[in-house]
C-alpha positions as a printed Julia matrix, in Angstrom:
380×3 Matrix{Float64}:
 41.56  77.35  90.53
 44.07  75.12  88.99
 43.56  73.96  85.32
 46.54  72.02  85.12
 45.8   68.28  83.94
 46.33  65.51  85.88
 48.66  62.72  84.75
 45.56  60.63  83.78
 43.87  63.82  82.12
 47.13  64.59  80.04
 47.35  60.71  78.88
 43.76  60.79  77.4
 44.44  64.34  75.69
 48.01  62.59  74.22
 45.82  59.21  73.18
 43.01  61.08  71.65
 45.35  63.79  69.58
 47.73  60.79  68.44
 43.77  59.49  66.9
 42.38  62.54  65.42
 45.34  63.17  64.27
 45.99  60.37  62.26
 42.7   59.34  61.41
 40.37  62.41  61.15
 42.85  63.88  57.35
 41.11  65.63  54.88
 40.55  62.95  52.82
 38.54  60.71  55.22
 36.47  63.69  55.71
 35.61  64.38  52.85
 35.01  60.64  51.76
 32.63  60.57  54.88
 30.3   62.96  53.68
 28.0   63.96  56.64
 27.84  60.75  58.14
 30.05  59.48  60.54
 33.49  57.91  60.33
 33.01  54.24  61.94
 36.58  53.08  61.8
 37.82  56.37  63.94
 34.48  55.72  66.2
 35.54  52.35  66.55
 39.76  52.88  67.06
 38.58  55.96  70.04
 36.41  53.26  71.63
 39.31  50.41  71.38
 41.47  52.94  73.03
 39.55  52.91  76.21
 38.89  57.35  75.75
 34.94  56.43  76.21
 35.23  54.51  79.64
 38.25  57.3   80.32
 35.31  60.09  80.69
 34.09  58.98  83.92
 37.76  59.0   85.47
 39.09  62.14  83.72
 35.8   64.61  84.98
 34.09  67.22  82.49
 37.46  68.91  82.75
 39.03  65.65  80.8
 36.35  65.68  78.33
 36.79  69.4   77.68
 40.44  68.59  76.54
 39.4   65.76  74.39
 37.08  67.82  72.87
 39.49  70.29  72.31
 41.41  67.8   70.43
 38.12  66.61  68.42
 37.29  70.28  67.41
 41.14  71.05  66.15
 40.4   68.23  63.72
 36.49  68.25  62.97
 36.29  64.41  63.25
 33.39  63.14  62.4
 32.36  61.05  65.4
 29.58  61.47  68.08
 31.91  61.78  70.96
 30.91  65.16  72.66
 27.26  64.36  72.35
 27.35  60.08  73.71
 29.69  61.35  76.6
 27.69  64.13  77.89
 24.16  62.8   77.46
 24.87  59.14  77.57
 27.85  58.58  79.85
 27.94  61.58  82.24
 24.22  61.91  82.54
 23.79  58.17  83.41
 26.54  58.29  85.94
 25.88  61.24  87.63
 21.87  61.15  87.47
 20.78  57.64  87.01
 19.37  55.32  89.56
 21.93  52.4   90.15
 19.99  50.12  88.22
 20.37  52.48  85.31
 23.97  52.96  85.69
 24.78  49.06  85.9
 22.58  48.41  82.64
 23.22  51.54  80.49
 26.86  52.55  81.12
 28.59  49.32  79.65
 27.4   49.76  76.13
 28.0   53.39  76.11
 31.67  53.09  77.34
 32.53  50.24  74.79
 30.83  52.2   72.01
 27.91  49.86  71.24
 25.23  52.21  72.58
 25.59  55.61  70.98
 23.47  58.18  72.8
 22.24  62.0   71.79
 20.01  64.54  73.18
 16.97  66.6   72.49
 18.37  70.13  73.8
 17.72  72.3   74.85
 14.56  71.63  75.12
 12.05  73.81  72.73
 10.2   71.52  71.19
  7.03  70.54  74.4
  7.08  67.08  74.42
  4.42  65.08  76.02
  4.31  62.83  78.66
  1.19  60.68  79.73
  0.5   58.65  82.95
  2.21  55.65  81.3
  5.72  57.26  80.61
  4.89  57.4   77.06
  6.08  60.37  75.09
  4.81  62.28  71.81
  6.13  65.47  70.19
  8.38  66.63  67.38
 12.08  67.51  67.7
 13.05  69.06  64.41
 16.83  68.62  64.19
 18.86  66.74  66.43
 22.58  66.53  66.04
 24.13  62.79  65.54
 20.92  61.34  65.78
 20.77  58.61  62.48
 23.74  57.22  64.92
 22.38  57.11  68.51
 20.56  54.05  69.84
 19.87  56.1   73.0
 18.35  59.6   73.11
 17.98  61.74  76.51
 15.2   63.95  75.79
 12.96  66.31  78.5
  9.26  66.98  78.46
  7.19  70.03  78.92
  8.4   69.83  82.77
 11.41  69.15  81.79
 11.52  65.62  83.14
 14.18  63.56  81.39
 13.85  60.7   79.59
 16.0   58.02  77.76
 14.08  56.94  74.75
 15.78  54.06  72.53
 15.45  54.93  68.75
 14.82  51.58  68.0
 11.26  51.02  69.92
  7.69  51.47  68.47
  6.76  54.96  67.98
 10.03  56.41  67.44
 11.08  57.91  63.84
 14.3   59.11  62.74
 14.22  60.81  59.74
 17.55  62.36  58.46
 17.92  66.2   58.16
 20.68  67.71  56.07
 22.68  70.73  57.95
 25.66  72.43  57.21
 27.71  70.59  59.5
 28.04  67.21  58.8
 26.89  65.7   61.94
 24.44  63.03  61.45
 21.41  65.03  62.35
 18.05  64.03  61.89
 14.28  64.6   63.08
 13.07  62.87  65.95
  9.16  62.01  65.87
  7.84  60.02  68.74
  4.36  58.89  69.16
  3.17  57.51  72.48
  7.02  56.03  72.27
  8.18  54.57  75.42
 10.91  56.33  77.48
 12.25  55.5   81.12
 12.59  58.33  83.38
 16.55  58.92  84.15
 17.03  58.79  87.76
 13.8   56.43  88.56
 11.32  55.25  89.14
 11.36  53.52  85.63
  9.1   53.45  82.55
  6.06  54.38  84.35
  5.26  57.9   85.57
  3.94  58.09  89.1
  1.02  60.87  88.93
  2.19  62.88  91.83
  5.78  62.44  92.56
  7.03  63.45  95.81
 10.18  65.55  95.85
 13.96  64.05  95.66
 15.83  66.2   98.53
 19.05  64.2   96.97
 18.71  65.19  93.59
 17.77  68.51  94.14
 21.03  69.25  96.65
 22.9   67.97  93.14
 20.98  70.08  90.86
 21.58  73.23  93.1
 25.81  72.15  93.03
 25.55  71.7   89.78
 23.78  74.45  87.99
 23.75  77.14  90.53
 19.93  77.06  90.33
 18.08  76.18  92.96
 14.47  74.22  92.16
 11.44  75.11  93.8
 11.04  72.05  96.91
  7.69  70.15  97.28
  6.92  68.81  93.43
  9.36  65.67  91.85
  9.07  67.95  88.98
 11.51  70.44  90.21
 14.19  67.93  90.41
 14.14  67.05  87.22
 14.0   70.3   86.23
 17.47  70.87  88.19
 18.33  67.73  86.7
 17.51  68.81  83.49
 19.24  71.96  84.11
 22.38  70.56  85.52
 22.86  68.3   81.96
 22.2   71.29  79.94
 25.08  73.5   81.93
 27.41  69.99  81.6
 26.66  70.12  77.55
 27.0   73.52  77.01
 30.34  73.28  79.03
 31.57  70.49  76.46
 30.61  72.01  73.89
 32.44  74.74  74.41
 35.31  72.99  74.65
 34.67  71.7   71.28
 34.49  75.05  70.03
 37.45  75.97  71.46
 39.12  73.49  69.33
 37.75  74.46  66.23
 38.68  77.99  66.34
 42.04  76.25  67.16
 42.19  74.55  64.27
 40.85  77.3   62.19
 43.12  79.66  63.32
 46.19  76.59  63.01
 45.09  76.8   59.37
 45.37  80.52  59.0
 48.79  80.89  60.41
 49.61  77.91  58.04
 48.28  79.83  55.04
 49.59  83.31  56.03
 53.16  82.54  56.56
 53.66  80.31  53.87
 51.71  82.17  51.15
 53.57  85.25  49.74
 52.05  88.89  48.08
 54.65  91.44  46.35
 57.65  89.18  47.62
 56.89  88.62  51.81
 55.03  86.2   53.75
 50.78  87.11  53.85
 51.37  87.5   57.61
 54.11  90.28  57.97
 51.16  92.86  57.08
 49.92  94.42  60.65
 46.18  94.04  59.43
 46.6   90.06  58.8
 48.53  90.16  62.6
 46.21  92.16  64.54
 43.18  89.93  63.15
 45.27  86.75  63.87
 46.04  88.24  67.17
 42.29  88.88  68.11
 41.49  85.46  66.55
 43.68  84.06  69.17
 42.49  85.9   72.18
 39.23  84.64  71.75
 39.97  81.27  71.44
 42.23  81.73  74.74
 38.85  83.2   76.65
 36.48  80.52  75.03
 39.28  77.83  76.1
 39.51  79.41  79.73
 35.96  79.81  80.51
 35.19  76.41  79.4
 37.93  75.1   81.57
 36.67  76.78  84.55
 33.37  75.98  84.16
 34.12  72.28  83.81
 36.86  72.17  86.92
 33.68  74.1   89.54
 32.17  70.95  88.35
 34.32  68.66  88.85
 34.96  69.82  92.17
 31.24  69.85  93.27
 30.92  73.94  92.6
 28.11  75.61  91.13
 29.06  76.61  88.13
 25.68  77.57  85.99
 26.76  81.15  85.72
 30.2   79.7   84.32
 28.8   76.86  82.33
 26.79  80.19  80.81
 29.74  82.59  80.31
 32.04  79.83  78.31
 28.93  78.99  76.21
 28.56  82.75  75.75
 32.5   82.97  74.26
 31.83  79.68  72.32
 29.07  81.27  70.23
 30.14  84.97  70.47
 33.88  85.02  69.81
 33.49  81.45  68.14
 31.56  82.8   64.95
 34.2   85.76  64.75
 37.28  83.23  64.88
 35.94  80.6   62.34
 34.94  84.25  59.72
 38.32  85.15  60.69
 39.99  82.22  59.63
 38.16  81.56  56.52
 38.99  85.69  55.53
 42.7   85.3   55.82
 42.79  82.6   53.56
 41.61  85.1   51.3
 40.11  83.41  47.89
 40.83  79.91  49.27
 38.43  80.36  51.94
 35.82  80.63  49.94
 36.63  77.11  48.56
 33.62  74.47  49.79
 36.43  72.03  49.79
 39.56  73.26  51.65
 39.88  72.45  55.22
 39.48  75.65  56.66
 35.98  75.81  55.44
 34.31  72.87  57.61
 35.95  74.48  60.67
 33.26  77.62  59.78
 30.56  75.14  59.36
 31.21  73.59  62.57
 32.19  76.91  64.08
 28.52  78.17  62.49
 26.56  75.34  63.87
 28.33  75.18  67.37
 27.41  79.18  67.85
 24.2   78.33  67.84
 23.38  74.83  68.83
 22.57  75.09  72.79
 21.35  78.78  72.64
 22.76  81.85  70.47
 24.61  84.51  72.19
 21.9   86.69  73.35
 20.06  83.73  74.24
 22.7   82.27  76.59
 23.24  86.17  78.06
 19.76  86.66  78.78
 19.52  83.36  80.55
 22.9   84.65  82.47
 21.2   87.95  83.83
 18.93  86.14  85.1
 20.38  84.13  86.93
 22.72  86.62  87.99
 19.36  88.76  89.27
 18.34  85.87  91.05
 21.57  84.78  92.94
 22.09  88.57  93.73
 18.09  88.55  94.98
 18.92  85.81  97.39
């Protein structure tokens, strides 16, 4: 395995610090409330980092998620690329590609997704869909959703089209979220064959070989249902791998913030961080961030280079919620009474750190579904 960035990789991870950087401060956060922050949408889009996803891989997106997550920027970057631009590209028919991608590179189609998927949506022999989603993250921004029915089919459902309600949801993290109600809505089936639901699909030998390289699981052959259950499984192990990456950067950040705090700030005449408790928690906060950073990055290069990589997709999602909640309490607790502040900094980096831990499965969640899997390849 080599991790190292390409040329191209290490130009987009440059471009999109030099953004966040400049235009995710304090201030605009704060003034931003939990919506989103347009302008920086707008200036990452400009820049080209949208179309950049399909060059760069899941490994590129990883380290521009990394740089999102240092910052907390309030954009829906992680969540358009990975169930808009990669899931089109890699899964949709070439009709769907040539119509959908455009929009979502140059930012004027903003796309979310329903996952994983709890909530039993319905499909009937029209391709119409009903069901309740309670919370889905960045959602009052998306014009495209990617959601997955009770056989985990996907679907692309446009938020603007009869029989689809979007009604905001207040969370911790200030991501846009909101409650997705469809009613007989219309959705097209990603990957074909189009609005309308053939009763008895035959199987897809094509898009189950890709589910199988993708996710390490292999779907049961003789039902169209199982492929787009590996389909379904392949975008999950691609979002959970992103997401991780995000993570990573927020306990970067966090931790960034600590160090900040902890040699500058002084008790009984020396620096907060010459005491060996405040280093040894640093120290641990730092390891895990290093293992959620790794396993993300390995995860997202086995899939780059046409590996399975479910059981890796499940391990760095495993770090992001495990050792991500104790990086983002460590950071907060060695900014001692400041980190209790709602408004300092360090404090939406545990929100986000809070909401990440738990947003594609929890950590026993995510292990359980990793001993199985485990079981299974070891059973074959």
């Amino acid at each position: 395995m080599d991790f190292t960035p390409t040329e191209e990789q290490g130009a987009a991870q440059g471009l999109a610090a030099q953004i966040f950087g400049d235009l995710a401060t304090h201030e605009r956060l704060a003034a931003a409330g939990s919506g989103t922050d347009a302008e920086l949408w707008k200036e990452l889009c400009a820049a080209g980092l949208m179309s950049a996803v399909e060059e760069i891989g899941l490994l590129g997106l990883v380290l521009l998620l990394e740089e999102q997550g240092r910052t907390t920027a309030q954009v829906p970057f992680a969540a358009s690329c990975v169930y808009g631009l990669l899931a089109v590209a890699d899964h949709g028919t070439g009709e769907q590609r040539e119509r959908l991608l455009p929009p979502l590179r140059d930012g004027t189609a903003v796309a979310t997704g329903a996952f994983p998927a709890r909530s039993g949506l319905r499909t009937d022999g029209e391709g119409r869909l009903s069901g309740v989603v309670p919370c889905v993250p960045w959602l009052r921004d998306a014009t495209l959703v990617l959601v997955a029915d009770a056989d985990r089919v996907l679907w692309v459902v446009r938020t603007a089209d009869p029989g689809v309600a979007v009604l905001p949801v207040e969370t911790t993290a200030p991501w846009s979220a909101a409650r997705l109600v469809l009613d007989r809505a219309p959705g097209e089936r990603l990957g074909g064959p189009g609005p309308e639901l053939s009763p008895e699909p035959g199987p897809d030998p094509e898009a189950e070989a890709e589910a199988e390289a993708g996710t390490g699981r292999e779907p049961e052959a003789g039902t169209g249902e199982a492929a787009g259950a590996g389909m379904y499984g392949a975008v999950l192990a691609a979002s959970r791998t992103a997401f991780a990456g995000l993570q990573a950067g927020v306990c970067a950040g966090s931790l960034a913030r600590a160090v900040a705090h902890t040699t500058t700030r002084e008790q009984f005449g020396r620096p907060l961080s010459t005491n060996q408790g405040v280093l040894l928690r640093a120290a641990d906060a730092h390891m895990d961030t290093e293992a959620i950073r790794v396993t993300a990055y390995e995860a997202a290069w086995r899939h780059d280079q046409g590996l399975a990589y479910g059981a890796q997709a499940l391990t760095a999602a495993w770090w992001a919620s495990e050792a991500g909640r104790r990086v983002v309490h460590a950071g907060q607790h060695l900014h001692g009474g400041t980190g209790a502040d709602l408004d300092h900094p360090v404090h939406r980096h545990f929100l986000w750190g809070r909401q990440l831990d738990s947003y594609l499965g929890c950590g026993s969640e995510v292990l359980e579904e990793l001993g199985e899997l485990l079981v299974k390849e070891g059973s074959q």
